[in-house]
PDB file of C-alpha atoms in Angstrom:
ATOM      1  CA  UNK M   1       8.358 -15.061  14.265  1.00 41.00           C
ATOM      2  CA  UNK M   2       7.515 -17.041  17.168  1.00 40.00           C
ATOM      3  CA  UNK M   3       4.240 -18.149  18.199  1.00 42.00           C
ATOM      4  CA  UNK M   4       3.546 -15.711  20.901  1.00 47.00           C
ATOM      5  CA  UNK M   5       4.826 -12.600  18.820  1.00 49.00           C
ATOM      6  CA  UNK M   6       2.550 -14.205  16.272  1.00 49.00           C
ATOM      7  CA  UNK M   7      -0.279 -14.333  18.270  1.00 60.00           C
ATOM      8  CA  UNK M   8       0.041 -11.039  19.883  1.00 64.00           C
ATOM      9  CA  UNK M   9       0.135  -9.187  15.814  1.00 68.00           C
ATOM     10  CA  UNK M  10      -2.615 -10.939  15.218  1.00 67.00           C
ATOM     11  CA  UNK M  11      -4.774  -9.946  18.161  1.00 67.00           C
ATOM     12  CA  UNK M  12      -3.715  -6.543  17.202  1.00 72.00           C
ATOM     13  CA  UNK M  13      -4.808  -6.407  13.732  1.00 70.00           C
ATOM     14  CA  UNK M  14      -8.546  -7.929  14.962  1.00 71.00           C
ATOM     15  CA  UNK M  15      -8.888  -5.368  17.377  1.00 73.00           C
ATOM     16  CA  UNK M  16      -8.258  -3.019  14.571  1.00 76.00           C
ATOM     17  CA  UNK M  17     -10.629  -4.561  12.242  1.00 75.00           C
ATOM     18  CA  UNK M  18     -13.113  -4.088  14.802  1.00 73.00           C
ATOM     19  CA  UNK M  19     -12.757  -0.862  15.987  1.00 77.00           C
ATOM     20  CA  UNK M  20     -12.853  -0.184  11.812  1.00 76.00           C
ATOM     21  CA  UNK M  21     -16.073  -2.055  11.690  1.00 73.00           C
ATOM     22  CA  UNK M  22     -17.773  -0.880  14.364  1.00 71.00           C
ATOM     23  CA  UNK M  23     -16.717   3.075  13.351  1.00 73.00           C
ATOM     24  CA  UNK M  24     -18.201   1.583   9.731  1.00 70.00           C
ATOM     25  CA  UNK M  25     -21.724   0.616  11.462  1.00 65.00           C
ATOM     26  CA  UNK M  26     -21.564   3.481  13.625  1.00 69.00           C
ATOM     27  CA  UNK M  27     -21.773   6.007  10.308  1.00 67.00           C
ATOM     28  CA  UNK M  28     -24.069   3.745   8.687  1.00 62.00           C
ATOM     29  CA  UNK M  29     -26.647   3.537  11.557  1.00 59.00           C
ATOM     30  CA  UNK M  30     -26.622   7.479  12.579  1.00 58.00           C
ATOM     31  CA  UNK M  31     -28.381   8.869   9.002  1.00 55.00           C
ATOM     32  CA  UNK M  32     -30.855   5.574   9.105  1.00 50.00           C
ATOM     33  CA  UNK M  33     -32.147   7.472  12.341  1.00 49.00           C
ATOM     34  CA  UNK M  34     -33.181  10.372  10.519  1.00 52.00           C
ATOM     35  CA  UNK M  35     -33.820   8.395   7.324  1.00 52.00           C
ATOM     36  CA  UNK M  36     -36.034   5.685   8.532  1.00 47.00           C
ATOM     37  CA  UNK M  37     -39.113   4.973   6.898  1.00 54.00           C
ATOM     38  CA  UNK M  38     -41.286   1.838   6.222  1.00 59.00           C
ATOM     39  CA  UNK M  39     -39.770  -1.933   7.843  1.00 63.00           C
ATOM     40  CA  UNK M  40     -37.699  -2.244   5.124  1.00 71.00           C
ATOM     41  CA  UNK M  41     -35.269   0.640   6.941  1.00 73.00           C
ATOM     42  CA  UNK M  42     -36.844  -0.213  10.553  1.00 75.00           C
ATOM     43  CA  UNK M  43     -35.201  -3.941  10.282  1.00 80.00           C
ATOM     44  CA  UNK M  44     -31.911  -2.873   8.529  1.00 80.00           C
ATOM     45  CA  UNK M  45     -31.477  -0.153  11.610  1.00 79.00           C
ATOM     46  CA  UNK M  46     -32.381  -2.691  13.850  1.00 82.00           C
ATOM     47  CA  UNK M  47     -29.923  -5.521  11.874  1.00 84.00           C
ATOM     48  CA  UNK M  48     -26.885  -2.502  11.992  1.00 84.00           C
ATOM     49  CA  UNK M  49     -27.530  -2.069  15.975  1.00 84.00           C
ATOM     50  CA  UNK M  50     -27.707  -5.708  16.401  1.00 84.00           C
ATOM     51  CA  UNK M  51     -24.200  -6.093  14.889  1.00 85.00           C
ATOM     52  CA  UNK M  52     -23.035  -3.163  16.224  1.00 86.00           C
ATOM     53  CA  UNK M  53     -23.841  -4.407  19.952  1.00 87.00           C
ATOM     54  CA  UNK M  54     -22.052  -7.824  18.779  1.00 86.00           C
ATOM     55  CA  UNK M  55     -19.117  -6.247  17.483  1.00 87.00           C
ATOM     56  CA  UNK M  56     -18.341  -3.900  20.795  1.00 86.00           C
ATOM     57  CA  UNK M  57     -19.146  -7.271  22.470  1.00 88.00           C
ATOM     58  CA  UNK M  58     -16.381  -8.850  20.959  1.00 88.00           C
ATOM     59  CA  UNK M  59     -13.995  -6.034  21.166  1.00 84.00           C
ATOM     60  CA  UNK M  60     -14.440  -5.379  24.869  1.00 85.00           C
ATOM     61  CA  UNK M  61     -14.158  -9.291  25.220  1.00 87.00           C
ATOM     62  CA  UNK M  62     -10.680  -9.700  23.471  1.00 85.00           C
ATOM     63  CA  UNK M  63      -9.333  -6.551  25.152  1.00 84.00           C
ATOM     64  CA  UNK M  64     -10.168  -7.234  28.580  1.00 87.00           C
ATOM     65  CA  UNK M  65      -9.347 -10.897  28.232  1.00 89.00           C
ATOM     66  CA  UNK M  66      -6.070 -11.245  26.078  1.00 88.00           C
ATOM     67  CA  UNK M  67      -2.913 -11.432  28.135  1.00 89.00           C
ATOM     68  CA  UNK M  68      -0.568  -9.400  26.800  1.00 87.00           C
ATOM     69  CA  UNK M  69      -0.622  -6.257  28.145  1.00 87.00           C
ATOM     70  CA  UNK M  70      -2.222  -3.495  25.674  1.00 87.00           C
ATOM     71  CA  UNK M  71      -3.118  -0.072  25.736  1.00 87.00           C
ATOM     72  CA  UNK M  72      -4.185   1.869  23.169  1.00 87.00           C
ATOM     73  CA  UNK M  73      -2.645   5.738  22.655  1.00 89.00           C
ATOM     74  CA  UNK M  74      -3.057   8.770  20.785  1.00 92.00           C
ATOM     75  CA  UNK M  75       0.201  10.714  19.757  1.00 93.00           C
ATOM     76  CA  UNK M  76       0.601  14.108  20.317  1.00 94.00           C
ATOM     77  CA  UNK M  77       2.891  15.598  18.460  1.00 94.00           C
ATOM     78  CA  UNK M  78       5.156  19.258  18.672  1.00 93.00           C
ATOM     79  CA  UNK M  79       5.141  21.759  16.237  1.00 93.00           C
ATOM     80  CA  UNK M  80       7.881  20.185  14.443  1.00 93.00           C
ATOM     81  CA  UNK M  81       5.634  17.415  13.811  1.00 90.00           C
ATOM     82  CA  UNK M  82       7.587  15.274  15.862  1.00 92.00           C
ATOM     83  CA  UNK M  83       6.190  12.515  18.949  1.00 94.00           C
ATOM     84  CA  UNK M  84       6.048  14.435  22.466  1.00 95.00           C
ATOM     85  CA  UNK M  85       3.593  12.605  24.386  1.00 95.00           C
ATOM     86  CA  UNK M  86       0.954  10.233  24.076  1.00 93.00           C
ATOM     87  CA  UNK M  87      -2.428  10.263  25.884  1.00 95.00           C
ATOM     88  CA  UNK M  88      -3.738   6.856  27.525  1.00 93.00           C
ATOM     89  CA  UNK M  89      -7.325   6.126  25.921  1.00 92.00           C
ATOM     90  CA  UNK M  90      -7.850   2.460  26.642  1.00 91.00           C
ATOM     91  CA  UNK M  91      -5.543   0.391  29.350  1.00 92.00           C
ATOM     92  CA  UNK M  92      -6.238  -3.042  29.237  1.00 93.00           C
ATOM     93  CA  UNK M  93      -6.594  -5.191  33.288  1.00 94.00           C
ATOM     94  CA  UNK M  94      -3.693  -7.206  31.165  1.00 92.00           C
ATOM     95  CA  UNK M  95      -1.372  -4.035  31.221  1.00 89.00           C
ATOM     96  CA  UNK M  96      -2.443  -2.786  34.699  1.00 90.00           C
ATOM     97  CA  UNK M  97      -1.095  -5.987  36.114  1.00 89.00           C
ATOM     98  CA  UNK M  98       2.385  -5.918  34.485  1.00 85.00           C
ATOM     99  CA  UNK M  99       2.490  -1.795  34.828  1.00 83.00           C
ATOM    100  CA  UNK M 100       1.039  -1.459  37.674  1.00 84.00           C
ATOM    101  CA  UNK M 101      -1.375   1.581  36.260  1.00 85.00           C
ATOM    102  CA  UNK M 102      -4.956   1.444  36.456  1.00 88.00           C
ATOM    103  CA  UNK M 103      -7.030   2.159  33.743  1.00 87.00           C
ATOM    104  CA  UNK M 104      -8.934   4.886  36.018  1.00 88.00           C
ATOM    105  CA  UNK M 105      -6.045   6.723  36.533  1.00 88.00           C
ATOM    106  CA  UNK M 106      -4.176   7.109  33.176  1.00 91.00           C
ATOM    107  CA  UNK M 107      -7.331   7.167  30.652  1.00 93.00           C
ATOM    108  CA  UNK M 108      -7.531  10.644  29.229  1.00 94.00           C
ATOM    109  CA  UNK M 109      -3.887  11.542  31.039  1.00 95.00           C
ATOM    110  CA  UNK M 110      -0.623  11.862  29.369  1.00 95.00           C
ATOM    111  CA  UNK M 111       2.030   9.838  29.445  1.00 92.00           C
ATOM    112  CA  UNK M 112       3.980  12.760  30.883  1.00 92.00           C
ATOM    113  CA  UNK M 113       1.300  13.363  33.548  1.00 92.00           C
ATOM    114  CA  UNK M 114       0.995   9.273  34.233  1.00 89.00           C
ATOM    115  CA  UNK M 115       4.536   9.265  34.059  1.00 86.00           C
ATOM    116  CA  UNK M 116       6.047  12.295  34.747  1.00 86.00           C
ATOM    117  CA  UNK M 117      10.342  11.184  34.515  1.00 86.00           C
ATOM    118  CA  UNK M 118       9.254   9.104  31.302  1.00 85.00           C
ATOM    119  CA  UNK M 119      12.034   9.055  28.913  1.00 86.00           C
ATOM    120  CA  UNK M 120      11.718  10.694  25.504  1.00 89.00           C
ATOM    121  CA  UNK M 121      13.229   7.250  23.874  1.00 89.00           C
ATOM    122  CA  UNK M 122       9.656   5.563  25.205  1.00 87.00           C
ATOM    123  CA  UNK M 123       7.512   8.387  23.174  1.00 91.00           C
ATOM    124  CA  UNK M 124       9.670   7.975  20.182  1.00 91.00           C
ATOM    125  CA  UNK M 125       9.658   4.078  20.024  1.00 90.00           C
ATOM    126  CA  UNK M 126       5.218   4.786  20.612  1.00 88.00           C
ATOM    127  CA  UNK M 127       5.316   7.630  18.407  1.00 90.00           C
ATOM    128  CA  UNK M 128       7.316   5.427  15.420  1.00 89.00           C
ATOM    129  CA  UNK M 129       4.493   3.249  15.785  1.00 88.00           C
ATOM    130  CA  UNK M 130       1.325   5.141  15.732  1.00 87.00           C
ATOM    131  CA  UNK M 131       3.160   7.620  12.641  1.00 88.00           C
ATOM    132  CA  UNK M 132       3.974   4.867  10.429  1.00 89.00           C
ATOM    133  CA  UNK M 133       1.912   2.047  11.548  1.00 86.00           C
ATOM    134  CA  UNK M 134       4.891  -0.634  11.480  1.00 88.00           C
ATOM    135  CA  UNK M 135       5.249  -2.610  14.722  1.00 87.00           C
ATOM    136  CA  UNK M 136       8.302  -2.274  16.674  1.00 85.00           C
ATOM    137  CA  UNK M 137       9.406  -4.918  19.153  1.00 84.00           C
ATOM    138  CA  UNK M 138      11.687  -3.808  22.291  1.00 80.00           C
ATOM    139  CA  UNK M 139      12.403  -4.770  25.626  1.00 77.00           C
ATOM    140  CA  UNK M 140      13.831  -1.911  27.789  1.00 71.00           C
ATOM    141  CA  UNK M 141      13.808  -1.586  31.300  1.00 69.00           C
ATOM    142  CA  UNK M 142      11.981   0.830  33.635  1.00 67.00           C
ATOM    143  CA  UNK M 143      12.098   1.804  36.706  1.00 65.00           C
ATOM    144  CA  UNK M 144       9.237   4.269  36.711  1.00 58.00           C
ATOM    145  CA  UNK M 145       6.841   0.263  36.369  1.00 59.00           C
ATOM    146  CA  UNK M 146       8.331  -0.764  39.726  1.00 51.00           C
TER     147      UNK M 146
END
C-alpha cells in the first residue's frame, strides 16, 4: 500500500473513531441533564461537553482540511435489499473542488437527484462499501464531474 492510499485509510478510520466518540459522549451527556445533582455530576457534565466541543472540533478540522476528496453517504437500498441510491450527508470543500458539487447543493439530495444519468455501477461500488464496510479502490471515469 502506498503512502498516500495509506494515509487516506487512515484518515478514514479517525474520522470514524470520532464520529463513534462523539455519538458515545453525546448519549452519555443527554441523561446527566436530567440526572444532575450535586458538583460531583455538574463537573462531569461540564468535563463530557468540554470533550464533546473538542472532539467536533477536531472532526470538522480534519474533514474540511484533508485533501482527498470525501463525502460521507447513506445507502438506500430497494426492496430486494440491494444499493439504489445514496443520499449526500457531508461533502467535504476537498471533494467540491475535484467534483465540482457544492456541499449546499447535494447535502440531504440523492445521488440520483445530484446526479441524475449516474450509473448504477457507481451506487454498487458505494453501496459494496457502506454494506460490508471493506474499502474498495477504483478509478473510473465520468463525465457527469466535468
Amino acid at each position: 500500500m502506498n503512502n498516500l492510499a495509506k494515509t487516506k485509510k487512515q484518515l478514514i478510520a479517525e474520522l470514524e473513531q470520532l464520529k463513534q466518540r462523539n455519538a458515545i459522549l453525546e448519549e452519555m451527556s443527554a441523561p446527566a441533564v436530567t440526572e444532575t445533582k450535586g458538583a460531583d455530576n455538574y463537573s462531569r457534565l461540564i468535563q463530557l461537553h468540554d470533550d464533546l466541543l473538542v472532539s467536533k472540533e477536531r472532526y470538522r478540522l480534519l474533514f474540511e482540511k484533508m485533501t482527498e476528496g470525501f463525502a460521507a453517504a447513506e445507502i438506500i437500498l430497494n426492496e430486494q435489499g440491494e444499493p439504489a441510491d445514496f443520499r449526500f450527508l457531508e461533502v467535504n470543500p476537498a471533494a467540491e473542488q475535484l467534483t465540482g458539487i457544492r456541499s449546499e447543493g447535494a447535502v440531504g439530495k440523492t445521488a440520483r437527484e445530484t446526479f441524475p444519468r449516474l450509473g448504477q455501477e457507481w451506487i454498487n461500488i458505494f453501496g459494496k462499501v457502506a454494506l460490508t464496510g471493506e474499502p474498495v479502490t477504483f478509478e473510473q471515469y465520468s463525465q457527469l464531474l466535468e
